[in-house]
Amino acid sequence: MDIWSPQVHLAVWTVMSLCVFSYEVTVNLSEMKLCENNKQVCVTDPRDCDPRPPASTWETLNMSCYYQISHSSFTCEWSRESNSHTEPDVSLIFSRTSEIYSCPAFINPTAIINVTARIKDYTGREIWSWPHTVDLQDAVKPPQPVLSLLASTEDSVSVSWRSSSGDVCRLRYGVDGDHTWTRALDSVPAHEDQTQNYTIKDLLLSTVYRAAVACREKSGIWWSDWSSDVSARTLDQAPSRPPEVCYRVEKNDSGGSLRLHLMWKDLDLRHAGGRILGYQVSYEPSEKKKKKKRQQQQQQHGHIQNVTEVTALLEVGEGNCSVTVAAFNAAGYGPAAHLSIDPQRRSTLPSVRHLWVSSSFPMTGLLVQWENPKVPPSLPPVSHLAVQWRSKSRPTTGSRWTTVDNLSTSALIPDVDPDESYWIRVFPVYHQQCGPPQSLPASLQQGALKEAVQLKVVGVTKTTVTVVWVWQSKVGPIRVRRYRARLRSDSESQTLALWPDQQQLTFHNLSPNTEYSLLLLADDASRNIVPVRTDFDEVPVVAAATPLLLLAVIISILSRTLYKSYFFPPICSPQGSTTGQWLMDPNHQKAADRHVLDMEDFQVTDVLGEKSLITVCLNSEEDLHEDASPLSVVNLSALRLDAQYRPDAPGNTEHLLVSLQSYRADYPDNRRHPDAVSLSEEGRFAQRDDEAELEKETFDLCELVSSGHDVYQMTCEAEYVANGCLILSDL
């Protein structure tokens, strides 16, 4: 069966359209009229005297009626279901079995009557209720009593009322503005035409209450209407405790004095003793300056001042001082809070961090959250935290406070105006010292009135990314519980929270040379995305390239040595010898008895123990040219020993014996003379076609030396001998 068939649909509509109406019809007895054609019926509308129409229907109603003697009225009440939202036309018909002579007179406390309700809806259909029999002796409703206030104390209120026709009454009371009531007693005995007094006890201090009373006859069933409310206020009591005060000292830019900020929390109702009218703040300087300061302050009347706010600003000197703060109300002053302040001992106290405010739904409040400060050991610990809120549009209305313990990181501000914005501040209190506050604007509709925008990257390394952003006033009608920055790649992700007290943060432990996406998140919604890549990591590249570079350097050095020895062979240098350096020295010492070449220096001892000279022979006359270099390279092939030379030959000590002989012609014949030496100057760098012959000739001279012949100041150097030349040195 289809449940949405027309018949079922009509039934559902009919059931859902049924409404329950409560009816209360009051008839003034003076308006009732007797029907002319029926002397047993009284009506308020002459049309009700007509007989009941045949189309009308009968219906039983749960009806109750009462008679009010004081108002000369008759009231009936009932409830009925109806499928129409239009109020019907309702009237009452009063009747009895006997004839009625006067309608107002037949309704009296001793009468028994029948009441019929006639209901006519907007379609013209009529419904008549079955007659409801009422014994007016039980249906009489007492008149409304009058309640008055007698007196009030700090915790009680006394009231009185007068009952004219009842002997049982009941009393209710409640706090003014509250919709709930408290019953003092369900039945308070009363007597007719007597005044009844009653005292309501255990009430709150300085609180406005309202009360009302109702009465009924002892045998009756109907209570009178509640009396008009009477308002009463309990009396004030002097405050029972001092306020919690903290202070903060600042330098005064205009001079040498200091500014002393005082802040405290309003006393709660149980300690305030009533409505706080204000606070008395007194200031006293240190002892050595007290007398002078007191005279000045008494003249200015500034040593004591009354304030209505929970803050005070004082200008104080640089010396120690004492401050007291006491609350007062209509009953008097309460105990004072005492502070001993040394303005010179000013320390920088940390404030709370990461303050944020969000809407607390479905409750109509603001949730304030923060992170407690990190206090170094040198400072006193946080004793508690104070949360203050003030209207932004109405700053003169004052501020409200609440305090939480030092371990709390949140507070709920209840019952805030949905159409109002607030400044919210959080203070850490360090045993009477106020830390600097953190503040944030907020509203119930949008939460914190700050938003993070313009997120961008300002620094990138191989493993870190540094980002910055800007906080601005919120422009969109949205509620954001938190802002976050997320840095993610294909394989990793990091998320950091953003707070109004910071504008920069750094992501650490990232992968080098990796592409990331930087996201600004408002709750879980992304505001913008910024691409970023970390720097390239050089360490693996350098580690891999170092062996290759080292190998290249080694090859380069070896190649350079090989190429140098191949293309640039070693060449003998006469300039590097001792003789050559001496001959080229321009600063020789001049002496008359000094000989450049002394024959005795060239004498050697032969195998027979006799001395002989080394004879230097030139190959040609060109070798004796005056421009010839004094430094001569002795060709080993031109050296020969002359055995015929004798050291005692005439003139051998003063002249150099030089025998000019032909090198090519004489050399073979003179090789047998060990004492003759032939010098050839064909060139500094003489070369031989037959290297084997050169080595043989070189060996003759060196063999002579090694065999025991003493060649004075002549050196056979292996380096130069190997290259086919001999340099005369150490002359």
XYZ file of C-alpha atoms in Angstrom:
731
model
C 0.000 0.000 0.000
C 1.267 3.424 -0.917
C 1.483 5.516 2.220
C 1.187 8.658 0.149
C -2.276 7.780 -1.187
C -4.806 10.707 -1.019
C -6.810 9.201 1.889
C -3.785 8.653 4.105
C -2.338 11.999 3.199
C -5.554 13.715 4.209
C -5.555 11.930 7.552
C -1.951 12.893 8.235
C -2.688 16.489 7.349
C -5.701 16.554 9.592
C -3.766 15.163 12.562
C -0.873 17.516 12.076
C -3.264 20.454 11.724
C -5.045 19.849 15.036
C -4.428 22.610 17.550
C -5.387 22.786 21.204
C -7.065 26.052 22.210
C -7.668 27.207 25.770
C -10.810 29.232 26.295
C -11.617 31.560 29.200
C -14.940 33.402 29.038
C -15.861 35.948 31.734
C -19.390 37.322 31.943
C -20.237 40.485 33.817
C -23.475 39.846 35.740
C -24.810 43.288 34.957
C -24.753 42.457 31.219
C -26.886 39.291 31.521
C -30.478 39.390 30.042
C -33.495 37.203 30.590
C -34.928 35.535 27.482
C -38.493 36.667 26.735
C -39.693 33.312 25.351
C -37.961 31.264 28.058
C -37.971 32.570 31.645
C -35.526 29.909 32.745
C -32.584 31.161 30.639
C -30.244 34.177 31.008
C -27.912 35.175 28.137
C -25.522 37.952 27.139
C -26.516 37.751 23.430
C -30.270 37.726 22.589
C -29.569 35.334 19.670
C -28.726 32.656 22.245
C -32.415 32.607 23.267
C -33.304 30.915 19.959
C -33.766 27.146 19.990
C -30.716 25.015 19.169
C -30.412 24.512 15.377
C -30.969 20.921 14.200
C -27.618 20.947 12.341
C -25.679 21.690 15.511
C -23.905 19.018 17.489
C -23.509 18.246 21.182
C -20.036 17.946 22.751
C -18.842 17.304 26.269
C -16.339 19.912 27.465
C -14.003 19.680 30.473
C -15.349 22.922 31.903
C -14.687 24.620 35.244
C -16.410 27.772 36.474
C -16.081 30.107 39.431
C -17.909 33.118 40.787
C -16.109 36.319 41.841
C -18.199 38.242 44.296
C -15.874 41.262 44.403
C -16.024 41.707 40.631
C -19.675 40.508 40.183
C -18.471 38.251 37.413
C -18.733 34.646 36.380
C -15.854 32.877 34.570
C -15.655 29.490 32.850
C -12.513 27.806 31.438
C -11.943 24.771 29.155
C -9.600 23.382 26.506
C -10.571 21.979 23.109
C -8.859 20.673 19.992
C -9.612 22.373 16.702
C -8.428 22.076 13.110
C -8.897 25.759 12.482
C -6.512 28.567 13.398
C -9.360 31.095 13.426
C -10.715 32.081 16.827
C -14.389 30.978 17.040
C -17.360 32.914 18.410
C -18.063 31.698 21.990
C -20.892 32.615 24.396
C -22.379 31.273 27.679
C -26.031 30.357 28.406
C -27.157 30.188 32.066
C -30.281 28.264 33.064
C -32.078 26.509 35.916
C -35.173 24.367 36.306
C -37.240 27.055 38.016
C -38.285 30.428 36.705
C -35.777 33.243 36.911
C -37.069 36.635 37.907
C -33.770 38.584 37.744
C -30.582 37.434 36.073
C -28.086 39.302 38.315
C -29.951 38.194 41.397
C -30.282 34.510 40.604
C -26.468 34.093 40.569
C -25.549 34.136 44.257
C -23.393 32.003 46.555
C -26.344 29.756 47.432
C -27.586 29.096 43.867
C -27.125 26.033 41.703
C -27.087 26.780 37.971
C -26.434 25.066 34.608
C -23.910 26.545 32.161
C -23.890 25.748 28.405
C -21.206 26.945 26.002
C -22.169 27.784 22.411
C -19.273 27.664 19.887
C -19.681 28.862 16.297
C -16.692 28.473 13.937
C -15.872 30.449 10.791
C -17.868 28.025 8.562
C -21.084 28.685 10.510
C -21.135 25.239 12.103
C -22.339 25.322 15.734
C -21.251 23.163 18.672
C -23.214 23.117 21.919
C -21.723 21.730 25.106
C -23.751 19.562 27.417
C -24.979 21.628 30.410
C -22.389 21.930 33.216
C -23.932 22.128 36.729
C -22.226 24.561 39.125
C -22.871 24.882 42.859
C -21.898 28.472 43.505
C -21.285 27.770 47.145
C -18.198 25.787 46.123
C -17.384 27.876 43.080
C -16.945 31.219 44.793
C -13.458 32.686 44.155
C -12.173 34.947 46.954
C -11.161 38.467 46.082
C -7.502 39.350 45.379
C -5.662 40.233 48.606
C -3.430 43.280 49.047
C 0.207 42.703 50.101
C 2.399 45.366 51.711
C 6.035 45.597 52.894
C 6.723 46.001 56.593
C 10.525 45.918 56.983
C 13.772 44.385 55.672
C 17.071 43.416 57.223
C 20.342 42.102 55.796
C 18.861 38.643 55.201
C 15.068 38.918 55.670
C 11.941 40.731 54.469
C 8.686 41.148 56.455
C 5.316 41.541 54.625
C 1.631 41.782 55.597
C -1.779 41.401 53.916
C -5.470 41.589 54.833
C -7.951 38.849 54.013
C -11.615 39.820 53.840
C -13.335 36.519 53.167
C -10.850 33.645 53.408
C -9.066 31.827 56.127
C -6.235 30.088 54.158
C -3.506 31.943 52.209
C -0.238 31.096 50.443
C 2.893 33.236 49.839
C 5.550 33.157 47.117
C 8.764 35.180 46.586
C 11.761 35.371 44.232
C 14.697 37.497 43.149
C 13.601 40.455 41.077
C 14.147 39.755 37.377
C 14.094 35.989 37.842
C 11.109 34.092 36.456
C 11.180 31.388 39.115
C 9.310 31.529 42.399
C 9.858 30.028 45.827
C 6.888 29.071 48.031
C 7.244 30.341 51.592
C 4.315 28.188 52.803
C 1.529 26.394 50.961
C -1.069 27.458 53.509
C -0.794 30.286 56.001
C -3.773 30.466 58.404
C -5.651 33.748 58.249
C -8.856 35.100 59.671
C -11.498 37.220 58.085
C -10.933 40.943 58.281
C -7.610 40.489 60.063
C -4.083 41.492 59.050
C -1.554 38.699 58.623
C 2.204 39.254 58.998
C 4.954 36.960 57.714
C 8.798 37.167 57.595
C 10.751 35.665 54.674
C 14.184 34.608 55.984
C 17.586 33.367 54.711
C 17.804 35.913 51.916
C 20.903 37.302 50.177
C 22.488 40.567 51.162
C 21.607 43.679 49.247
C 19.267 41.860 46.883
C 15.924 42.984 45.519
C 13.092 40.497 46.019
C 9.424 40.453 44.989
C 6.551 38.667 46.761
C 2.838 37.923 46.232
C -0.012 36.278 48.198
C -3.287 34.418 47.334
C -6.148 33.208 49.593
C -9.215 30.926 49.568
C -12.016 29.999 51.880
C -11.459 27.024 54.050
C -14.342 25.054 52.462
C -13.889 26.463 48.982
C -11.934 25.052 46.051
C -11.000 28.267 44.295
C -7.960 30.396 45.218
C -8.041 34.085 44.740
C -5.852 35.731 42.161
C -2.288 36.514 43.221
C -1.884 39.897 44.711
C 0.176 42.552 43.037
C 3.912 42.004 43.516
C 5.632 43.958 46.242
C 9.387 44.656 45.966
C 11.792 44.729 48.893
C 15.568 45.070 49.154
C 17.659 43.462 51.830
C 20.081 45.738 53.615
C 23.816 46.041 52.922
C 26.589 44.734 55.146
C 30.119 46.102 55.219
C 32.462 44.134 52.927
C 33.931 41.127 54.676
C 37.258 40.857 52.828
C 39.758 43.112 51.021
C 40.021 43.182 47.227
C 42.802 41.312 45.430
C 45.136 44.079 44.229
C 48.164 43.937 41.953
C 50.432 46.763 40.795
C 52.761 47.720 37.985
C 55.359 50.537 37.986
C 56.305 52.559 34.883
C 58.608 55.493 34.258
C 56.980 58.854 33.708
C 58.139 60.397 30.442
C 57.471 63.939 31.622
C 59.708 63.885 34.680
C 61.455 61.975 37.397
C 58.291 60.645 39.053
C 56.894 57.177 38.451
C 53.445 55.955 37.469
C 51.895 53.324 39.693
C 49.143 51.251 38.071
C 46.779 49.526 40.494
C 44.270 46.881 39.433
C 41.914 44.702 41.426
C 38.900 42.457 41.052
C 35.378 43.302 42.215
C 34.343 41.466 45.350
C 31.703 38.813 44.774
C 28.296 39.217 46.334
C 28.886 37.010 49.350
C 31.942 39.060 50.392
C 30.830 42.464 49.107
C 28.022 42.704 51.689
C 25.863 44.540 49.179
C 26.265 46.759 46.175
C 29.805 48.167 46.114
C 29.645 51.935 45.792
C 33.381 52.435 45.239
C 36.918 51.886 46.466
C 39.106 54.051 48.669
C 42.760 54.214 47.575
C 45.386 55.728 49.878
C 49.082 56.349 49.215
C 51.839 56.966 51.776
C 55.542 57.614 50.911
C 58.507 56.180 52.819
C 59.390 57.380 56.340
C 62.147 59.818 55.474
C 59.997 61.582 52.912
C 56.678 60.994 54.579
C 56.454 64.260 56.470
C 57.203 66.487 53.498
C 55.060 64.481 51.127
C 52.200 64.353 53.581
C 52.106 68.111 53.833
C 52.065 68.475 50.068
C 49.460 65.779 49.573
C 47.208 67.058 52.308
C 47.250 70.428 50.612
C 46.331 68.780 47.322
C 43.949 66.266 48.964
C 45.582 63.595 46.808
C 46.767 61.098 49.410
C 43.274 59.516 49.558
C 40.913 59.177 46.630
C 37.712 57.312 45.929
C 37.264 55.554 42.601
C 34.354 53.655 41.127
C 36.460 51.641 38.659
C 38.632 48.651 39.493
C 41.808 50.477 38.403
C 43.725 53.474 39.692
C 46.732 55.436 38.412
C 49.014 57.226 40.897
C 52.117 59.358 40.462
C 54.662 58.339 43.082
C 58.229 59.216 43.967
C 61.267 57.031 43.551
C 61.296 55.990 47.207
C 59.439 53.181 48.896
C 55.739 53.643 49.516
C 52.708 51.827 50.902
C 49.281 51.656 49.262
C 45.943 50.497 50.659
C 42.725 49.704 48.768
C 39.380 49.143 50.550
C 35.858 48.614 49.198
C 32.843 50.382 50.653
C 29.060 50.170 50.308
C 26.060 51.708 52.018
C 26.894 49.889 55.246
C 30.506 51.105 55.479
C 34.120 50.213 54.597
C 35.542 46.762 54.460
C 39.089 45.619 55.322
C 41.859 47.109 53.184
C 44.470 45.393 51.058
C 48.026 46.563 51.937
C 50.892 46.794 49.435
C 54.505 47.716 50.239
C 56.080 48.881 46.987
C 59.704 49.558 46.098
C 59.530 51.386 42.744
C 63.253 50.875 42.137
C 62.877 47.096 42.042
C 61.245 46.873 38.662
C 61.638 43.571 36.886
C 60.420 42.567 33.461
C 57.650 40.051 33.992
C 56.546 37.780 31.147
C 52.983 37.903 29.862
C 50.738 35.107 28.729
C 51.254 33.830 25.191
C 49.090 32.756 22.279
C 45.899 34.525 23.401
C 42.816 33.602 21.368
C 39.046 34.080 21.737
C 36.305 31.996 20.108
C 32.521 31.838 20.315
C 31.156 29.245 22.689
C 28.041 27.820 21.073
C 25.345 26.848 21.878
C 26.114 28.812 25.049
C 26.025 32.579 24.704
C 29.587 33.137 25.891
C 33.154 33.807 24.765
C 35.846 31.200 25.355
C 39.212 32.835 26.144
C 42.293 30.617 25.748
C 45.996 31.293 26.288
C 49.312 29.667 27.142
C 50.785 30.381 30.562
C 54.088 32.291 30.665
C 57.417 30.574 31.202
C 58.745 32.132 34.413
C 62.508 31.988 35.121
C 63.618 30.940 38.624
C 64.734 34.490 39.448
C 61.124 35.791 39.347
C 58.221 34.972 41.662
C 55.763 32.368 40.378
C 52.336 33.197 38.962
C 49.773 33.176 41.780
C 46.676 33.507 39.577
C 45.467 35.042 36.321
C 42.939 37.834 35.819
C 40.630 38.094 32.804
C 39.073 41.512 32.107
C 36.510 42.438 29.450
C 35.080 45.813 28.517
C 32.626 46.995 25.870
C 34.319 48.599 22.846
C 31.378 50.858 21.995
C 30.599 51.806 25.622
C 33.931 52.128 27.453
C 32.393 54.255 30.214
C 30.154 51.416 31.396
C 33.075 49.910 33.272
C 34.864 46.610 33.045
C 34.210 43.209 34.500
C 36.719 40.732 35.898
C 37.145 37.098 36.665
C 40.130 35.226 38.077
C 41.381 31.682 37.556
C 44.138 29.683 39.201
C 47.705 29.612 37.892
C 47.222 26.233 36.169
C 44.220 27.286 34.096
C 44.661 28.125 30.414
C 41.087 29.159 29.580
C 38.113 31.072 30.942
C 34.482 31.396 29.831
C 32.876 34.842 29.727
C 29.123 34.139 30.028
C 26.052 36.131 29.028
C 27.675 38.562 26.620
C 25.612 40.792 24.346
C 25.390 39.199 20.850
C 25.415 42.648 19.226
C 28.383 43.983 21.200
C 32.156 43.823 20.690
C 34.532 43.568 23.644
C 38.160 44.214 24.518
C 39.466 41.202 26.400
C 42.705 41.312 28.416
C 44.512 38.608 30.387
C 46.972 39.497 33.205
C 49.302 37.098 34.988
C 49.629 38.095 38.654
C 52.995 37.486 40.352
C 52.113 37.834 44.051
C 50.708 41.381 43.897
C 52.710 42.311 40.788
C 50.731 42.584 37.558
C 52.390 41.188 34.496
C 51.916 42.964 31.172
C 48.520 42.135 29.641
C 47.724 40.487 26.338
C 44.587 41.898 24.699
C 42.350 40.926 21.809
C 39.011 42.259 20.455
C 36.185 39.732 20.134
C 32.447 39.373 19.649
C 29.941 36.562 20.034
C 29.118 36.581 16.325
C 32.687 36.344 14.986
C 34.907 35.301 17.873
C 38.326 36.977 17.756
C 38.196 40.093 15.572
C 41.652 39.412 14.103
C 42.637 37.391 11.066
C 45.957 36.282 9.542
C 46.655 37.354 5.938
C 49.547 37.754 3.463
C 51.417 34.577 4.349
C 54.721 34.467 2.444
C 58.200 32.938 2.508
C 61.159 35.103 3.602
C 63.953 32.555 4.082
C 64.873 29.140 2.668
C 67.795 26.815 3.441
C 68.396 23.137 2.751
C 66.325 22.032 5.793
C 64.334 25.119 6.928
C 61.690 27.477 5.580
C 60.871 30.773 7.353
C 57.494 32.433 6.767
C 55.848 35.702 7.867
C 52.275 36.983 7.872
C 50.219 40.035 8.884
C 47.411 40.341 11.451
C 44.556 42.671 10.521
C 41.043 43.462 11.744
C 38.562 40.857 10.627
C 36.457 41.913 7.656
C 34.413 38.774 7.013
C 31.454 37.580 9.134
C 33.054 34.247 9.959
C 34.124 32.516 13.147
C 37.622 30.992 13.138
C 38.773 28.915 16.082
C 42.421 28.901 14.976
C 44.767 29.810 12.130
C 47.527 27.447 11.019
C 50.343 27.288 8.466
C 50.979 23.943 6.787
C 54.047 22.975 4.742
C 53.568 19.753 2.832
C 55.161 17.692 0.085
C 54.393 14.315 -1.443
C 56.063 12.484 1.438
C 55.850 14.728 4.507
C 53.803 17.488 6.157
C 54.268 19.945 9.036
C 51.567 22.149 10.601
C 52.210 25.071 12.992
C 49.652 27.275 14.764
C 49.560 31.046 14.200
C 48.928 33.385 17.153
C 48.373 37.166 17.317
C 51.515 37.689 19.439
C 53.809 36.360 16.681
C 54.349 37.224 13.031
C 57.083 34.769 11.995
C 57.879 31.088 12.361
C 60.270 28.527 10.878
C 59.701 24.975 9.674
C 62.644 22.689 10.562
C 63.964 19.252 9.555
C 62.921 19.511 5.925
C 64.326 17.555 2.976
C 66.854 19.348 0.706
C 65.971 20.141 -2.899
C 62.279 19.308 -2.337
C 59.189 21.028 -3.685
C 56.725 22.053 -0.914
C 53.350 23.793 -0.775
C 52.750 26.429 1.930
C 49.082 26.694 2.979
C 47.327 29.244 5.210
C 44.472 27.438 7.004
C 41.486 29.092 8.702
C 40.273 26.114 10.748
C 40.329 23.507 7.957
C 39.726 25.839 5.006
C 42.705 26.902 2.876
C 43.062 30.647 2.278
C 46.047 30.630 -0.119
C 48.838 28.324 -1.345
C 52.477 29.360 -1.912
C 54.985 27.020 -3.652
C 58.500 26.826 -2.160
C 61.586 24.653 -2.804
C 64.373 23.976 -0.317
C 68.007 24.584 -1.322
C 70.251 22.011 -3.052
C 72.447 19.844 -0.789
C 76.149 20.208 -1.879
C 77.634 17.718 0.587
C 77.104 14.514 -1.454
C 78.301 16.225 -4.642
C 81.459 17.544 -3.009
C 82.131 14.157 -1.413
C 81.791 12.449 -4.799
C 83.873 15.049 -6.672
C 86.771 15.216 -4.193
C 88.470 11.922 -5.236
C 88.127 12.879 -8.891
C 89.664 16.299 -8.281
C 92.507 14.766 -6.267
C 93.201 12.248 -9.063
C 93.202 15.056 -11.606
C 95.732 17.055 -9.561
C 98.029 14.018 -9.218
C 97.861 13.335 -12.952
C 98.537 17.003 -13.674
C 101.623 17.030 -11.428
C 102.980 13.810 -12.906
C 102.266 14.975 -16.429
C 103.980 18.282 -15.793
C 107.112 16.546 -14.452
C 107.162 14.146 -17.390
C 106.629 16.866 -19.979
C 109.283 19.091 -18.393
C 111.905 16.371 -18.366
C 111.086 15.454 -21.958
C 110.885 18.902 -23.544
C 113.210 20.795 -21.167
C 116.226 18.589 -20.201
C 118.675 19.872 -17.497
C 121.348 22.283 -18.853
C 124.597 23.086 -17.045
C 124.805 26.633 -15.770
C 128.286 28.160 -15.188
C 126.651 30.983 -13.361
C 125.622 28.597 -10.605
C 129.239 27.579 -9.785
C 131.409 29.200 -7.144
C 134.015 30.280 -9.672
C 131.488 31.797 -11.943
C 129.919 33.733 -9.097
C 133.347 35.020 -8.049
C 134.298 36.072 -11.575
C 131.022 37.947 -12.007
C 131.334 39.764 -8.676
C 132.064 43.476 -9.512
C 133.332 44.280 -6.005
C 136.684 42.439 -5.807
C 139.223 43.441 -3.209
C 142.282 45.014 -4.791
C 145.670 44.140 -3.295
C 149.193 44.542 -4.676
C 150.398 41.122 -3.685
C 147.273 39.203 -4.747
C 147.393 37.055 -7.837
C 144.310 35.960 -9.605
C 145.939 32.767 -10.769
C 148.793 31.692 -8.516
C 150.799 28.821 -9.914
C 151.245 27.332 -6.506
C 147.492 26.876 -6.300
C 147.652 24.723 -9.380
C 150.549 22.503 -8.259
C 149.672 18.886 -7.616
C 151.706 16.042 -6.231
C 152.262 13.135 -8.543
C 152.846 9.566 -7.663
C 156.558 10.248 -7.190
C 155.878 12.876 -4.568
C 156.845 15.726 -6.859
C 154.645 18.707 -7.521
C 153.617 19.717 -10.979
C 151.200 22.208 -12.524
C 148.019 21.733 -14.419
C 148.547 23.276 -17.782
C 145.544 24.872 -19.469
C 145.911 24.844 -23.193
C 143.814 26.821 -25.624
C 142.995 25.402 -29.034
C 143.460 28.567 -31.053
C 144.395 32.196 -30.936
C 140.736 33.113 -31.093
C 140.457 31.734 -27.635
C 142.842 34.471 -26.422
C 140.651 37.265 -27.651
C 140.360 40.054 -25.186
C 136.584 39.825 -25.279
C 136.539 36.221 -24.314
C 134.684 35.396 -21.159
C 136.855 34.933 -18.124
C 134.687 32.047 -17.129
C 135.685 29.142 -19.305
C 134.081 25.781 -19.613
C 136.720 23.119 -19.749
C 135.932 20.508 -22.303
C 136.948 17.168 -20.956
C 138.186 16.070 -24.367
C 140.681 18.951 -24.415
C 142.263 18.252 -21.047
C 145.601 16.477 -20.833
C 148.339 16.089 -18.252
C 151.881 17.290 -19.032
C 154.466 15.182 -17.257
C 157.378 17.344 -18.459
C 156.240 20.363 -16.505
C 158.209 21.031 -13.320
C 157.243 23.282 -10.499
C 160.739 24.781 -10.325
C 160.685 26.042 -13.900
C 161.666 29.631 -14.141
C 158.805 32.083 -13.770
C 156.262 29.516 -12.909
C 155.104 31.460 -9.828
C 154.410 34.698 -11.632
C 153.089 33.674 -14.970
C 150.498 31.373 -16.137
C 151.918 28.696 -18.393
C 149.620 28.326 -21.290
C 150.420 26.078 -24.162
C 148.446 26.704 -27.314
C 148.150 23.463 -29.094
C 145.774 22.121 -31.608
C 143.068 20.091 -30.033
C 142.333 17.827 -32.872
C 145.952 17.214 -33.907
C 147.622 16.790 -30.530
C 145.046 15.155 -28.424
C 145.777 11.575 -29.433
C 149.560 12.013 -28.881
C 149.269 13.855 -25.606
C 146.958 11.451 -23.841
C 150.030 9.674 -22.469
C 151.189 12.846 -20.667
C 149.197 13.011 -17.453
C 150.434 16.482 -16.421
C 149.208 18.453 -19.429
C 145.725 19.935 -19.707
C 144.298 21.381 -22.920
C 141.419 23.909 -22.710
C 139.048 24.374 -25.638
C 136.419 27.138 -25.889
C 134.465 26.012 -28.909
C 131.292 26.944 -26.981
C 129.633 26.795 -23.617
C 127.461 23.896 -24.637
C 129.837 21.578 -26.664
C 128.287 18.439 -27.935
C 129.931 15.242 -29.191
C 128.752 13.075 -32.010
C 130.268 10.036 -30.436
C 128.896 9.859 -26.867
C 130.936 6.757 -26.062
C 134.187 8.627 -26.790
C 133.020 11.500 -24.575
C 132.392 9.192 -21.657
C 135.894 7.672 -22.155
C 137.580 11.065 -22.164
C 135.688 12.162 -19.089
C 136.727 9.052 -17.269
C 140.458 9.817 -17.887
C 140.326 12.990 -15.837
C 138.082 11.656 -13.106
C 140.178 8.485 -12.950
C 143.235 10.604 -12.469
C 141.645 12.382 -9.563
C 140.334 9.228 -7.971
C 143.683 7.471 -8.344
C 145.337 9.745 -5.880
C 146.480 12.782 -7.897
C 145.671 15.879 -5.925
C 143.993 18.536 -8.058
C 143.882 21.622 -5.888
C 140.606 23.549 -5.885
C 139.244 21.620 -8.829
C 136.033 19.630 -8.490
C 134.805 16.880 -10.694
C 131.046 17.257 -10.332
C 128.995 14.287 -11.382
C 126.104 16.374 -12.636
C 128.240 18.344 -15.056
C 130.479 15.443 -15.949
C 127.420 13.449 -16.956
C 126.517 16.262 -19.373
C 129.966 16.373 -20.893
C 131.397 19.491 -19.203
C 133.479 20.516 -16.201
C 133.354 23.889 -14.481
C 136.463 25.174 -12.764
C 135.455 26.361 -9.354
C 136.882 27.500 -6.037
C 139.787 29.341 -7.673
